[in-house]
Amino acid sequence: MKFEAITIKDIAKALHLSVSTVSKALRGSHEISEETKKHVLAYANEHNYKPNPIAQSLKRGLSKSIGVIVCNIDNNFFSAVINGIESVARQKDYNVIITQSQESYEREIANSEHLSSRSVDGLIISLSAETKRVDHLIKLHDKGLPMVFFDRITDEIATHKVIADNFKGAYEGTRHLVQQGFRRIAHITSSSSLSITLERLEGYKKALADAGLTFEEKYIKLCPHGGMIKEETQQALTELLQMKDRPDAIFTASDRLSTTTLSLLRKMQIEVPQQIALVGFTNSISADIFHPSLTAVVQPALEMGQLATDLLIQLIEAKRPVTEFQKRVLDTELQIRDSSLRAK
Amino acid sequence: MKFEAITIKDIAKALHLSVSTVSKALRGSHEISEETKKHVLAYANEHNYKPNPIAQSLKRGLSKSIGVIVCNIDNNFFSAVINGIESVARQKDYNVIITQSQESYEREIANSEHLSSRSVDGLIISLSAETKRVDHLIKLHDKGLPMVFFDRITDEIATHKVIADNFKGAYEGTRHLVQQGFRRIAHITSSSSLSITLERLEGYKKALADAGLTFEEKYIKLCPHGGMIKEETQQALTELLQMKDRPDAIFTASDRLSTTTLSLLRKMQIEVPQQIALVGFTNSISADIFHPSLTAVVQPALEMGQLATDLLIQLIEAKRPVTEFQKRVLDTELQIRDSSLRAK
DNA sequence: CTGAAAGCGCTAACAC
DNA sequence: GTGTTAGCGCTTTCAG
């Protein structure tokens, strides 16, 4: 089975014109008489002619589509980013092809190779938690494939980048816990190779330092798969809770980590915030109905997606090679709820 | 800027062969000598040759990509379905292009037209809440575009369909409330034009009937935009709560409606389940950490996506027109949590 | 103002 | 076993 559509040739035949005349007429060229144009347009509309985008792509060497690689769609942060990507792409008449790395380095490589080789005009990427080397992307970038990074970025490729103000977000989240009177604040975060991990860690450290609290290495727990593997989070949490100077608060660094931590605490019947407080990065639309409602550092996910797409399309459509690259840092928002409030 | 890649022609030139020889060698044709094949393969590998998928598509008249139209990605049910679609598509070497209707009829039409006209080989669709007529899809289907419906389906197009057992899911959810001792059970649901609305309503009614409870029209509240517009849900809820024989339980029919209802009840400081119990269709991965944890009718979203994709690819790759269509009905699961438990 | 023809990268008859 | 050629649908010189 295949889908049959009307082509320029069909129109030409029906109207006793040449294909080139029809082609020009359809695109409103000045060299075609008004009358001919009218005929052609009328016939095209009537028969619902749509140019074959594949043929156009082959001709132009551009596919009018952009590829997206995120770790996982099933995550409020990334789905909101994709929402943003989609809206801008649609408006500029680009298709969006979404792929997931599932935090796997292998799959990230496979996806990037699949998406490249002419089938997309550019790439929007957030690195997987497992990714430590970006040679696969450097190779594509060197060959001229435009790309924009967001959220989990790399310094090794010179191109546009869009991130939230991770330092500030983490700083504010941690400072809030300090202000509430918590003193032993743990930090559960992702793979140490991710840019966001470092930035958020720095914000956390600074907030402690500014409050005169000493930073304790033992309170930092890494989850190399960013919460995709529940056991990692379980393990991190268990270790924290077994310490003799057990933390009185936790600051989690990502969407999945935040919800998983809350879920695990609940299973262990540990009361939040009475026994341990919690603040986390999350874009969950349900943070207000969690038990307890979750104090959240929220990223402007939609805007990040929109901006990344704008920047990518600029790169794709640039007449001359772009040499000045932007690193856009958008503000986060701290939404204070019950999970971080000091019991009176 | 555009992405330059090596072509068959380049290989042919370098090896002093013809393009057809190279083409055949690359696909391991028997008519090519082992030696030539070896040379060609070696050169291709070395220079990282990848066939241009656009040219292949144009040639074959197939794009090896499938289009998806869902109302919204930012929703645990749909993102999980997409996860399923993606996994099967990837495995069978198809690209997935995801679009969102945002529950808008207009956008559904625009998306379906955009995706068709040869740029995708088939469509996987869940209808928007606003959609009452499916002429736009009938037109495409009649032209030979394979499509598979899931979740929100239509009877007007003869093709494969994949749904959850909405009747049974709603029946079990409602019966559970009855068993817990609730008697005035309201039902907040989506647009009356959606198949899922009807099926779930029937399950709800049957459960009441089997329990000897009389069905009350006034306890049914429709949200024509399926929860996308918060005010609709707000309105529905307010009306229910102001009744003099106010419901003692609510059964919500979709992901968004369930979380929005819970959120609104919390804002109004109405205790769940003490003042009103709640059971809802939802695939939220966080239902266990809601306040209270939410009793959920869960759909096998991943499997639905996988199955729909399998069926679609069968249609696309069928040698002869398919005339026997399947309607696959997958089981739902009732996860009982606190929101529906009768206070002792 | 209109048409013929080349070519985007690839495949597949059909020659040789 | 290898090469020539036509053609997928479209755009774009270049002639007429």
XYZ file of C-alpha atoms (C1' of nucleotides) in Angstrom:
720
model
C 0.000 0.000 0.000
C 1.204 3.429 -0.658
C -0.224 6.821 -0.481
C -0.873 8.329 -3.891
C -0.825 12.060 -4.258
C -1.201 14.451 -7.127
C 2.042 15.801 -8.560
C 3.098 18.765 -10.606
C 3.260 16.507 -13.590
C -0.390 15.621 -13.218
C -1.331 19.258 -13.158
C 0.826 20.012 -16.160
C -0.742 17.215 -18.112
C -4.272 18.224 -17.210
C -3.713 21.854 -18.097
C -1.518 21.233 -21.132
C 1.364 23.098 -19.621
C 4.933 22.164 -18.851
C 6.024 21.152 -15.398
C 8.277 24.138 -15.076
C 5.446 26.528 -15.837
C 3.299 24.856 -13.238
C 6.098 24.893 -10.714
C 6.670 28.574 -11.212
C 2.989 29.377 -11.176
C 2.570 27.576 -7.888
C 5.270 29.634 -6.314
C 3.881 32.844 -7.753
C 6.767 33.676 -10.036
C 6.571 36.999 -11.910
C 7.438 35.366 -15.165
C 4.076 33.660 -15.333
C 0.933 35.404 -16.588
C -1.775 36.095 -14.089
C -4.196 34.026 -16.027
C -2.040 30.927 -16.098
C -1.359 31.313 -12.413
C -5.032 31.490 -11.703
C -5.718 28.333 -13.649
C -2.933 26.441 -12.007
C -3.803 27.580 -8.502
C -7.431 26.741 -9.055
C -6.658 23.269 -10.302
C -4.147 22.686 -7.532
C -6.566 23.723 -4.842
C -9.372 21.754 -6.293
C -7.281 18.617 -6.353
C -5.666 19.437 -3.071
C -2.176 19.511 -4.425
C 0.608 19.447 -1.849
C 4.210 19.564 -2.925
C 6.073 16.412 -2.049
C 8.341 17.502 0.784
C 10.746 14.689 0.096
C 11.369 15.815 -3.442
C 11.766 19.368 -2.250
C 14.203 18.261 0.357
C 16.279 16.305 -2.079
C 16.395 19.250 -4.379
C 17.266 21.787 -1.743
C 19.550 19.564 0.243
C 17.537 20.477 3.313
C 14.883 18.411 4.963
C 13.061 21.059 6.963
C 13.189 18.872 9.968
C 15.099 19.006 13.191
C 16.148 16.178 15.422
C 15.843 16.135 19.167
C 17.725 13.910 21.564
C 16.620 13.883 25.173
C 17.110 11.252 27.787
C 13.436 10.566 28.275
C 10.136 11.996 27.176
C 8.298 10.631 30.137
C 9.450 13.437 32.378
C 7.744 16.723 32.912
C 10.819 18.806 32.295
C 11.619 17.284 28.935
C 8.068 16.993 27.748
C 7.613 20.679 28.445
C 10.825 21.510 26.588
C 9.575 19.478 23.665
C 6.354 21.388 23.810
C 8.378 24.534 23.327
C 10.461 23.061 20.539
C 7.367 21.866 18.760
C 5.598 25.187 18.906
C 8.440 27.155 17.358
C 9.293 24.476 14.827
C 5.722 24.209 13.678
C 5.458 27.925 13.276
C 8.573 27.996 11.116
C 7.426 24.975 9.184
C 9.920 22.483 10.499
C 9.185 18.940 11.479
C 10.436 17.622 14.755
C 11.817 14.136 15.177
C 12.139 13.146 18.782
C 14.415 10.423 20.051
C 15.323 9.237 23.510
C 18.691 8.196 24.819
C 17.269 6.667 27.994
C 20.427 8.008 29.638
C 22.467 5.561 27.569
C 25.679 6.635 25.834
C 25.238 3.936 23.203
C 21.770 5.064 22.324
C 22.811 8.677 22.182
C 25.438 7.783 19.605
C 23.024 5.652 17.630
C 20.401 8.381 17.660
C 22.747 11.140 16.620
C 24.062 9.080 13.716
C 20.613 8.103 12.658
C 19.352 11.652 12.761
C 22.276 13.077 10.869
C 23.319 12.098 7.378
C 20.985 14.578 5.838
C 17.788 13.417 7.364
C 17.667 16.389 9.695
C 18.926 19.914 9.214
C 19.964 20.348 12.801
C 19.982 18.843 16.250
C 18.758 19.900 19.668
C 20.446 17.869 22.362
C 20.543 17.348 26.067
C 23.319 14.883 26.904
C 22.667 11.541 28.519
C 23.841 10.880 32.055
C 26.234 8.226 30.824
C 27.899 10.454 28.269
C 31.446 11.376 29.133
C 32.902 11.933 25.693
C 31.234 13.853 22.917
C 33.359 12.778 19.958
C 30.312 11.487 18.171
C 28.811 14.956 18.264
C 32.045 16.756 17.504
C 32.344 14.665 14.369
C 28.899 15.683 13.198
C 29.406 19.287 14.184
C 32.686 19.443 12.283
C 30.941 18.158 9.207
C 28.622 21.116 9.438
C 25.548 19.823 11.185
C 24.119 22.697 13.209
C 23.329 21.858 16.798
C 22.096 23.546 19.934
C 22.535 22.166 23.417
C 20.179 22.679 26.286
C 20.157 21.726 29.943
C 22.991 19.182 29.871
C 25.575 20.915 27.771
C 29.230 20.475 26.919
C 32.110 22.928 26.652
C 33.738 20.940 23.922
C 31.552 22.140 21.108
C 31.289 25.771 20.155
C 27.650 26.438 19.442
C 24.548 27.963 21.003
C 23.507 26.703 24.402
C 20.411 27.207 26.486
C 20.350 26.451 30.176
C 18.526 27.415 33.290
C 20.444 29.273 35.926
C 21.373 26.088 37.696
C 23.763 27.737 40.072
C 21.215 30.253 41.227
C 18.421 27.702 41.331
C 20.433 25.400 43.537
C 21.646 28.326 45.611
C 18.129 29.523 46.306
C 16.818 26.067 47.034
C 19.587 25.356 49.483
C 19.461 28.804 51.050
C 15.765 28.338 51.633
C 16.479 25.165 53.597
C 19.128 26.986 55.599
C 16.731 29.803 56.350
C 14.215 27.303 57.582
C 16.782 26.218 60.104
C 18.085 23.027 58.537
C 21.765 22.448 59.041
C 22.717 19.038 57.699
C 21.615 19.339 54.125
C 22.331 16.443 51.812
C 22.436 16.667 48.045
C 21.281 13.838 45.777
C 22.303 14.498 42.220
C 23.011 12.929 38.840
C 26.124 11.734 37.105
C 29.202 13.812 37.841
C 29.884 14.135 34.133
C 26.840 16.313 33.525
C 27.147 20.075 33.398
C 24.005 20.505 35.445
C 25.409 18.339 38.197
C 28.437 20.571 38.603
C 26.528 23.827 38.357
C 23.915 22.759 40.867
C 26.550 21.430 43.199
C 28.313 24.769 43.114
C 25.129 26.611 43.937
C 24.524 24.269 46.824
C 28.052 24.734 48.138
C 27.883 28.488 47.885
C 24.644 28.611 49.823
C 26.194 26.547 52.591
C 29.295 28.682 52.605
C 27.334 31.931 52.729
C 25.474 30.567 55.717
C 28.670 29.609 57.447
C 27.956 25.908 57.179
C 30.762 23.568 56.310
C 30.483 21.489 53.209
C 30.569 17.750 53.886
C 31.564 15.469 51.036
C 29.652 12.586 52.586
C 26.369 14.430 52.115
C 26.761 14.361 48.354
C 25.274 11.326 46.660
C 25.632 10.734 42.955
C 23.204 8.690 40.901
C 25.063 7.958 37.670
C 21.840 7.267 35.789
C 20.013 10.353 36.948
C 17.249 8.500 38.691
C 16.405 6.191 35.795
C 17.524 3.315 37.974
C 15.519 3.441 41.135
C 17.960 1.279 43.049
C 20.623 3.940 42.752
C 18.423 6.463 44.451
C 17.350 3.898 47.007
C 20.963 3.171 47.804
C 21.894 6.844 48.093
C 18.988 7.519 50.384
C 19.636 4.522 52.585
C 23.228 5.558 53.058
C 22.204 9.052 54.043
C 19.617 7.851 56.519
C 21.991 5.448 58.218
C 24.568 8.080 59.073
C 24.886 8.886 62.710
C 24.716 12.610 61.981
C 21.928 11.948 59.587
C 20.880 14.866 57.364
C 17.837 16.870 58.368
C 17.139 17.957 54.796
C 17.751 16.810 51.235
C 18.185 18.867 48.112
C 17.571 16.794 44.984
C 18.965 17.885 41.663
C 16.522 16.617 39.098
C 12.949 15.834 38.283
C 13.194 12.103 38.494
C 15.391 12.176 41.579
C 12.949 14.434 43.382
C 9.889 12.301 42.792
C 11.725 9.053 43.401
C 13.163 10.339 46.666
C 9.792 11.478 47.879
C 8.279 8.174 46.913
C 10.972 6.191 48.703
C 10.719 8.294 51.857
C 7.037 7.647 51.887
C 7.564 3.920 51.545
C 10.000 4.007 54.443
C 7.400 5.917 56.415
C 9.701 8.819 57.018
C 7.758 12.009 57.545
C 8.566 14.970 55.338
C 9.427 17.617 56.468
C 9.218 16.591 60.137
C 11.896 13.946 59.975
C 13.643 15.176 56.912
C 12.906 18.140 54.655
C 13.032 18.095 50.881
C 13.588 20.609 48.125
C 14.082 19.492 44.568
C 14.524 20.571 41.015
C 11.321 19.535 39.305
C 8.888 20.602 36.655
C 6.223 18.204 37.754
C 2.836 19.753 37.194
C 1.660 17.887 40.250
C 4.172 19.152 42.815
C 1.329 20.921 44.585
C -0.567 17.715 45.220
C 2.319 15.658 46.463
C 2.418 14.515 50.036
C 3.723 16.783 51.236
C 3.475 19.381 48.535
C 6.960 19.717 47.153
C 9.094 22.826 47.325
C 10.465 23.020 43.825
C 13.126 24.711 41.804
C 11.324 25.060 38.512
C 13.039 25.573 35.187
C 11.435 27.598 32.398
C 11.207 24.473 30.303
C 8.852 25.754 27.635
C 10.929 28.869 27.065
C 14.105 26.817 26.945
C 12.666 24.683 24.175
C 11.446 27.681 22.256
C 14.718 29.524 22.562
C 16.808 26.499 21.611
C 14.689 26.030 18.520
C 14.913 29.671 17.555
C 18.663 29.540 17.850
C 18.913 26.304 15.911
C 16.826 27.613 13.061
C 18.995 30.707 12.977
C 22.021 28.468 12.558
C 20.361 26.372 9.889
C 19.220 29.326 7.881
C 22.318 31.449 8.313
C 23.717 32.609 5.013
C 27.269 32.611 6.235
C 28.983 30.508 8.884
C 28.104 31.651 12.370
C 31.080 32.320 14.592
C 29.560 34.054 17.579
C 27.719 31.738 19.857
C 25.345 32.474 22.667
C 24.969 30.794 25.995
C 21.562 31.809 27.219
C 20.883 31.402 30.887
C 17.239 31.566 31.920
C 15.957 32.153 35.392
C 14.604 29.451 37.632
C 11.775 29.905 40.059
C 11.622 28.678 43.626
C 8.142 27.529 44.547
C 7.952 27.119 48.282
C 5.586 24.474 49.577
C 5.256 22.226 52.608
C 8.115 19.785 52.096
C 10.707 22.306 53.259
C 8.960 24.066 56.098
C 10.449 23.773 59.528
C 7.989 22.322 61.967
C 6.974 24.997 64.428
C 25.308 26.247 6.111
C 24.534 22.809 5.073
C 25.624 19.415 6.041
C 27.865 17.825 3.424
C 27.987 14.075 3.166
C 29.695 11.612 0.889
C 27.558 10.152 -1.880
C 27.623 7.108 -4.064
C 28.914 9.251 -6.846
C 31.925 10.243 -4.800
C 32.717 6.626 -4.149
C 32.278 5.742 -7.792
C 34.605 8.500 -8.877
C 37.262 7.604 -6.345
C 37.201 3.938 -7.253
C 36.727 4.435 -10.986
C 33.493 2.548 -10.975
C 29.979 3.410 -12.041
C 27.369 4.514 -9.558
C 25.252 1.479 -10.210
C 28.111 -0.871 -9.467
C 28.726 0.924 -6.227
C 25.054 0.915 -5.359
C 24.804 -2.788 -5.969
C 28.024 -3.523 -4.148
C 26.797 -1.628 -1.114
C 23.674 -3.707 -0.971
C 25.640 -6.899 -1.482
C 24.190 -7.849 -4.829
C 25.293 -11.217 -6.243
C 26.107 -9.717 -9.576
C 29.122 -7.931 -8.176
C 32.469 -9.637 -7.696
C 33.656 -10.219 -4.186
C 36.694 -8.119 -4.787
C 34.829 -5.085 -5.975
C 32.443 -5.396 -3.076
C 35.325 -5.502 -0.668
C 36.845 -2.355 -2.147
C 33.602 -0.485 -2.109
C 32.669 -1.506 1.399
C 36.107 -0.616 2.644
C 36.021 2.807 1.063
C 32.488 3.420 2.266
C 33.312 2.510 5.816
C 36.456 4.496 5.839
C 34.661 7.602 4.667
C 31.658 6.833 6.794
C 29.247 6.659 3.926
C 25.568 6.749 4.831
C 22.924 6.528 2.152
C 20.877 9.681 1.917
C 17.513 8.640 3.307
C 15.763 11.412 1.453
C 16.926 10.149 -1.896
C 15.963 6.636 -0.914
C 12.565 7.816 0.141
C 11.979 9.678 -3.062
C 12.971 6.654 -5.031
C 10.919 4.190 -3.077
C 7.955 6.453 -2.564
C 8.158 5.679 1.136
C 9.684 7.825 3.806
C 10.235 5.280 6.554
C 8.654 7.589 9.007
C 5.397 7.559 10.864
C 3.404 10.469 12.169
C 1.808 10.658 15.566
C -0.989 12.962 16.628
C -1.810 13.140 20.308
C -3.491 15.890 22.222
C -0.549 16.622 24.443
C 2.859 15.169 25.177
C 3.008 16.676 28.607
C 0.852 13.967 30.080
C 2.014 10.713 31.531
C -0.374 8.583 29.546
C 0.626 9.964 26.180
C 4.315 10.221 26.894
C 4.307 6.571 27.871
C 2.435 5.642 24.707
C 4.993 7.562 22.704
C 7.703 5.688 24.491
C 6.132 2.506 23.207
C 5.734 3.853 19.696
C 9.318 5.011 19.637
C 10.744 1.707 20.763
C 9.017 -0.345 18.099
C 9.570 2.210 15.368
C 13.248 2.469 16.119
C 13.628 -1.250 16.058
C 11.997 -1.436 12.644
C 13.996 1.510 11.432
C 11.194 4.012 11.232
C 11.385 7.616 12.313
C 8.681 9.050 14.474
C 7.308 12.528 14.023
C 5.249 13.658 16.955
C 2.674 16.419 16.826
C 0.197 17.725 19.336
C -3.360 18.805 18.755
C -3.682 20.457 22.154
C -7.252 19.164 22.070
C -7.982 21.502 19.163
C -9.916 20.345 16.119
C -8.204 22.936 13.953
C -4.765 21.792 14.959
C -5.651 18.181 14.452
C -6.632 18.953 10.883
C -3.529 21.022 10.282
C -1.298 18.313 11.715
C -2.857 15.512 9.753
C -2.535 17.428 6.516
C 0.996 18.389 7.269
C 1.999 14.854 8.110
C 0.375 13.336 5.097
C 1.182 14.188 1.484
C 3.934 11.647 1.438
C 6.005 12.908 4.293
C 4.929 10.016 6.467
C 4.036 6.477 5.552
C 1.350 6.173 8.177
C -0.366 7.803 11.089
C -1.023 6.893 14.703
C -3.797 9.013 16.126
C -5.716 9.687 19.272
C -8.508 12.157 18.525
C -8.705 15.581 20.117
C -11.461 16.372 22.583
C -12.897 18.950 20.225
C -13.098 16.602 17.275
C -16.628 15.691 16.306
C -16.190 14.991 12.622
C -13.390 12.973 11.108
C -13.769 13.905 7.455
C -10.215 15.145 7.361
C -8.991 11.687 8.315
C -11.447 9.833 6.121
C -10.122 11.797 3.179
C -6.559 10.764 3.919
C -7.535 7.209 4.645
C -9.442 6.939 1.380
C -6.368 8.114 -0.453
C -4.526 5.173 0.981
C -2.696 6.571 3.983
C -2.490 3.786 6.547
C -3.585 4.772 10.019
C -4.092 3.233 13.414
C -6.184 4.752 16.168
C -5.569 4.377 19.857
C -7.357 5.473 22.992
C -9.737 7.976 21.436
C -10.966 6.152 18.393
C -13.711 6.516 15.816
C -16.108 4.045 14.257
C -16.147 5.910 11.010
C -12.870 4.602 9.700
C -12.217 0.932 9.138
C -8.706 0.274 10.337
C -6.816 -1.175 13.297
C -7.587 0.248 16.718
C -5.945 -0.150 20.082
C -7.698 0.761 23.279
C -7.686 -0.057 26.925
C -10.680 -1.818 28.331
C -12.312 1.435 29.275
C -15.598 -0.133 30.218
C -13.993 -2.572 32.593
C -11.581 0.005 33.969
C -14.392 2.376 34.790
C -16.516 -0.468 36.105
C -13.824 -1.611 38.494
C -12.995 1.887 39.652
C -16.601 2.667 40.372
C -17.314 -0.707 41.927
C -14.397 -0.188 44.247
C -15.942 3.061 45.459
C -19.250 1.296 45.960
C -17.575 -1.457 47.915
C -15.968 1.124 50.125
C -19.432 2.293 51.004
C -19.755 5.388 48.882
C -23.208 5.967 47.478
C -23.324 9.304 45.706
C -20.597 8.859 43.156
C -20.049 11.655 40.678
C -18.263 11.275 37.361
C -16.116 14.021 35.862
C -15.251 13.201 32.284
C -14.159 14.620 28.932
C -15.973 15.713 25.846
C -19.038 13.644 25.048
C -17.784 13.157 21.507
C -14.865 10.976 22.567
C -15.121 7.216 22.450
C -13.408 6.895 25.810
C -15.993 9.149 27.417
C -18.833 6.931 26.355
C -17.094 3.679 27.201
C -16.075 4.869 30.629
C -19.491 6.281 31.312
C -21.037 2.916 30.489
C -18.696 1.140 32.859
C -19.566 3.612 35.565
C -23.293 3.170 34.985
C -23.064 -0.587 34.990
C -21.207 -0.616 38.289
C -23.901 1.555 39.836
C -26.640 -0.613 38.392
C -25.038 -3.827 39.606
C -24.878 -2.324 43.059
C -28.515 -1.315 42.947
C -27.691 2.375 42.923
C -29.687 4.647 40.677
C -27.864 6.600 38.046
C -28.227 10.351 38.444
C -27.656 12.514 35.398
C -26.735 15.462 37.564
C -23.674 13.644 38.861
C -22.144 13.549 35.398
C -19.980 16.539 34.538
C -18.432 16.966 31.120
C -15.272 18.936 30.467
C -15.295 19.511 26.718
C -11.547 20.167 26.658
C -10.588 17.143 28.678
C -9.028 19.095 31.501
C -6.828 21.281 29.318
C -8.850 24.240 30.516
C -8.674 24.273 34.275
C -11.724 26.472 34.637
C -13.913 23.782 33.146
C -12.882 21.352 35.812
C -13.183 24.023 38.464
C -16.707 24.752 37.335
C -17.686 21.100 37.278
C -16.321 20.542 40.727
C -17.941 23.610 42.205
C -21.311 22.570 40.865
C -20.948 19.130 42.376
C -19.919 20.462 45.751
C -22.799 22.901 45.951
C -25.481 20.284 45.509
C -27.564 19.615 48.541
C -27.098 15.877 48.144
C -23.484 16.458 47.417
C -21.501 13.476 46.141
C -19.381 11.542 48.602
C -17.012 10.326 45.896
C -15.776 11.302 42.460
C -14.627 9.121 39.618
C -12.525 11.063 37.115
C -12.105 9.812 33.608
C -8.679 11.001 32.522
C -5.160 11.786 33.574
C -5.457 15.516 33.476
C -8.883 15.546 35.059
C -7.686 13.391 37.930
C -4.711 15.538 38.857
C -6.569 18.787 38.345
C -9.453 17.620 40.503
C -7.132 16.566 43.283
C -5.297 19.851 43.065
C -8.513 21.863 43.199
C -9.879 19.903 46.140
C -6.684 20.588 47.980
C -6.943 24.296 47.260
C -10.490 24.299 48.562
C -9.226 22.486 51.629
C -11.560 19.598 51.146
C -10.174 16.460 52.700
C -9.818 13.403 50.508
C -11.141 10.803 51.173
C -12.765 11.967 54.414
C -14.993 14.594 52.848
C -14.989 13.211 49.356
C -13.275 10.166 47.896
C -11.518 10.056 44.542
C -10.671 7.415 41.978
C -9.308 8.383 38.610
C -7.944 7.139 35.337
C -4.310 8.141 35.404
C -0.888 6.977 34.349
C 0.919 9.449 36.540
C 4.111 7.917 37.799
C 3.630 9.929 40.955
C 0.172 8.741 41.972
C 1.730 7.074 44.991
C 3.096 10.321 46.368
C 0.004 12.420 45.929
C -1.836 13.698 48.926
C -3.583 11.476 49.413
C -2.059 8.765 47.291
C -4.419 8.335 44.381
C -6.401 5.227 43.592
C -5.847 4.872 39.889
C -7.177 3.067 36.880
C -3.977 2.591 34.934
C -3.823 1.922 31.230
C -1.081 -0.211 29.677
C 0.218 2.831 27.849
C 3.555 1.457 26.752
C 1.993 -1.687 25.342
C -0.675 0.336 23.591
C 1.987 2.360 21.824
C 3.949 -0.715 20.869
C 0.941 -2.557 19.588
C -0.361 0.405 17.614
C 3.017 0.772 15.964
C 3.254 -2.912 15.144
C -0.150 -2.800 13.546
C 0.646 0.350 11.615
C 3.852 -1.052 10.226
C 1.963 -4.166 9.203
C -0.424 -1.971 7.246
C 2.369 0.034 5.681
C 4.320 -2.989 4.612
C 1.376 -5.113 3.539
C 1.777 -6.420 0.019
C -1.906 -6.388 -0.674
C -4.699 -4.194 0.696
C -5.679 -5.208 4.190
C -9.359 -5.795 4.682
C -9.548 -7.416 8.077
C -9.049 -4.995 10.880
C -8.404 -5.615 14.520
C -9.702 -3.799 17.530
C -7.366 -4.726 20.325
C -8.584 -4.163 23.832
C -5.938 -4.240 26.545
C -6.563 -4.679 30.222
C -6.461 -1.861 32.718
C -5.214 -2.186 36.261
C -6.828 -0.808 39.378
C -4.258 0.410 41.848
C -5.927 0.971 45.168
C -4.480 3.686 47.362
C -5.656 6.070 50.053
C -7.866 8.462 48.100
C -10.715 5.987 47.915
C -10.638 4.339 51.311
C -13.625 4.750 53.540
C -12.680 6.353 56.833
C -13.081 3.811 59.595
C 5.652 34.506 -20.912
C 6.489 29.449 -21.516
C 9.128 25.167 -22.151
C 13.104 21.969 -22.399
C 16.477 20.017 -19.800
C 19.578 19.155 -16.091
C 20.225 17.533 -11.620
C 19.490 16.535 -6.257
C 21.131 10.811 -4.597
C 19.584 6.637 -5.279
C 17.724 2.293 -7.539
C 16.754 -0.938 -11.123
C 15.897 -2.306 -15.885
C 18.489 -3.274 -19.432
C 22.661 -3.296 -22.132
C 27.201 -4.771 -22.959
C 30.480 -8.578 -13.682
C 30.025 -3.888 -14.808
C 28.076 0.223 -17.033
C 24.330 3.053 -19.126
C 20.189 5.047 -18.547
C 15.844 6.481 -16.931
C 13.201 8.186 -13.381
C 11.245 9.261 -8.357
C 9.015 15.063 -7.858
C 10.741 19.205 -7.724
C 13.440 23.567 -8.814
C 16.132 26.237 -11.746
C 18.931 27.847 -15.345
C 18.728 28.772 -20.004
C 16.476 28.948 -24.617
C 12.880 30.087 -27.283
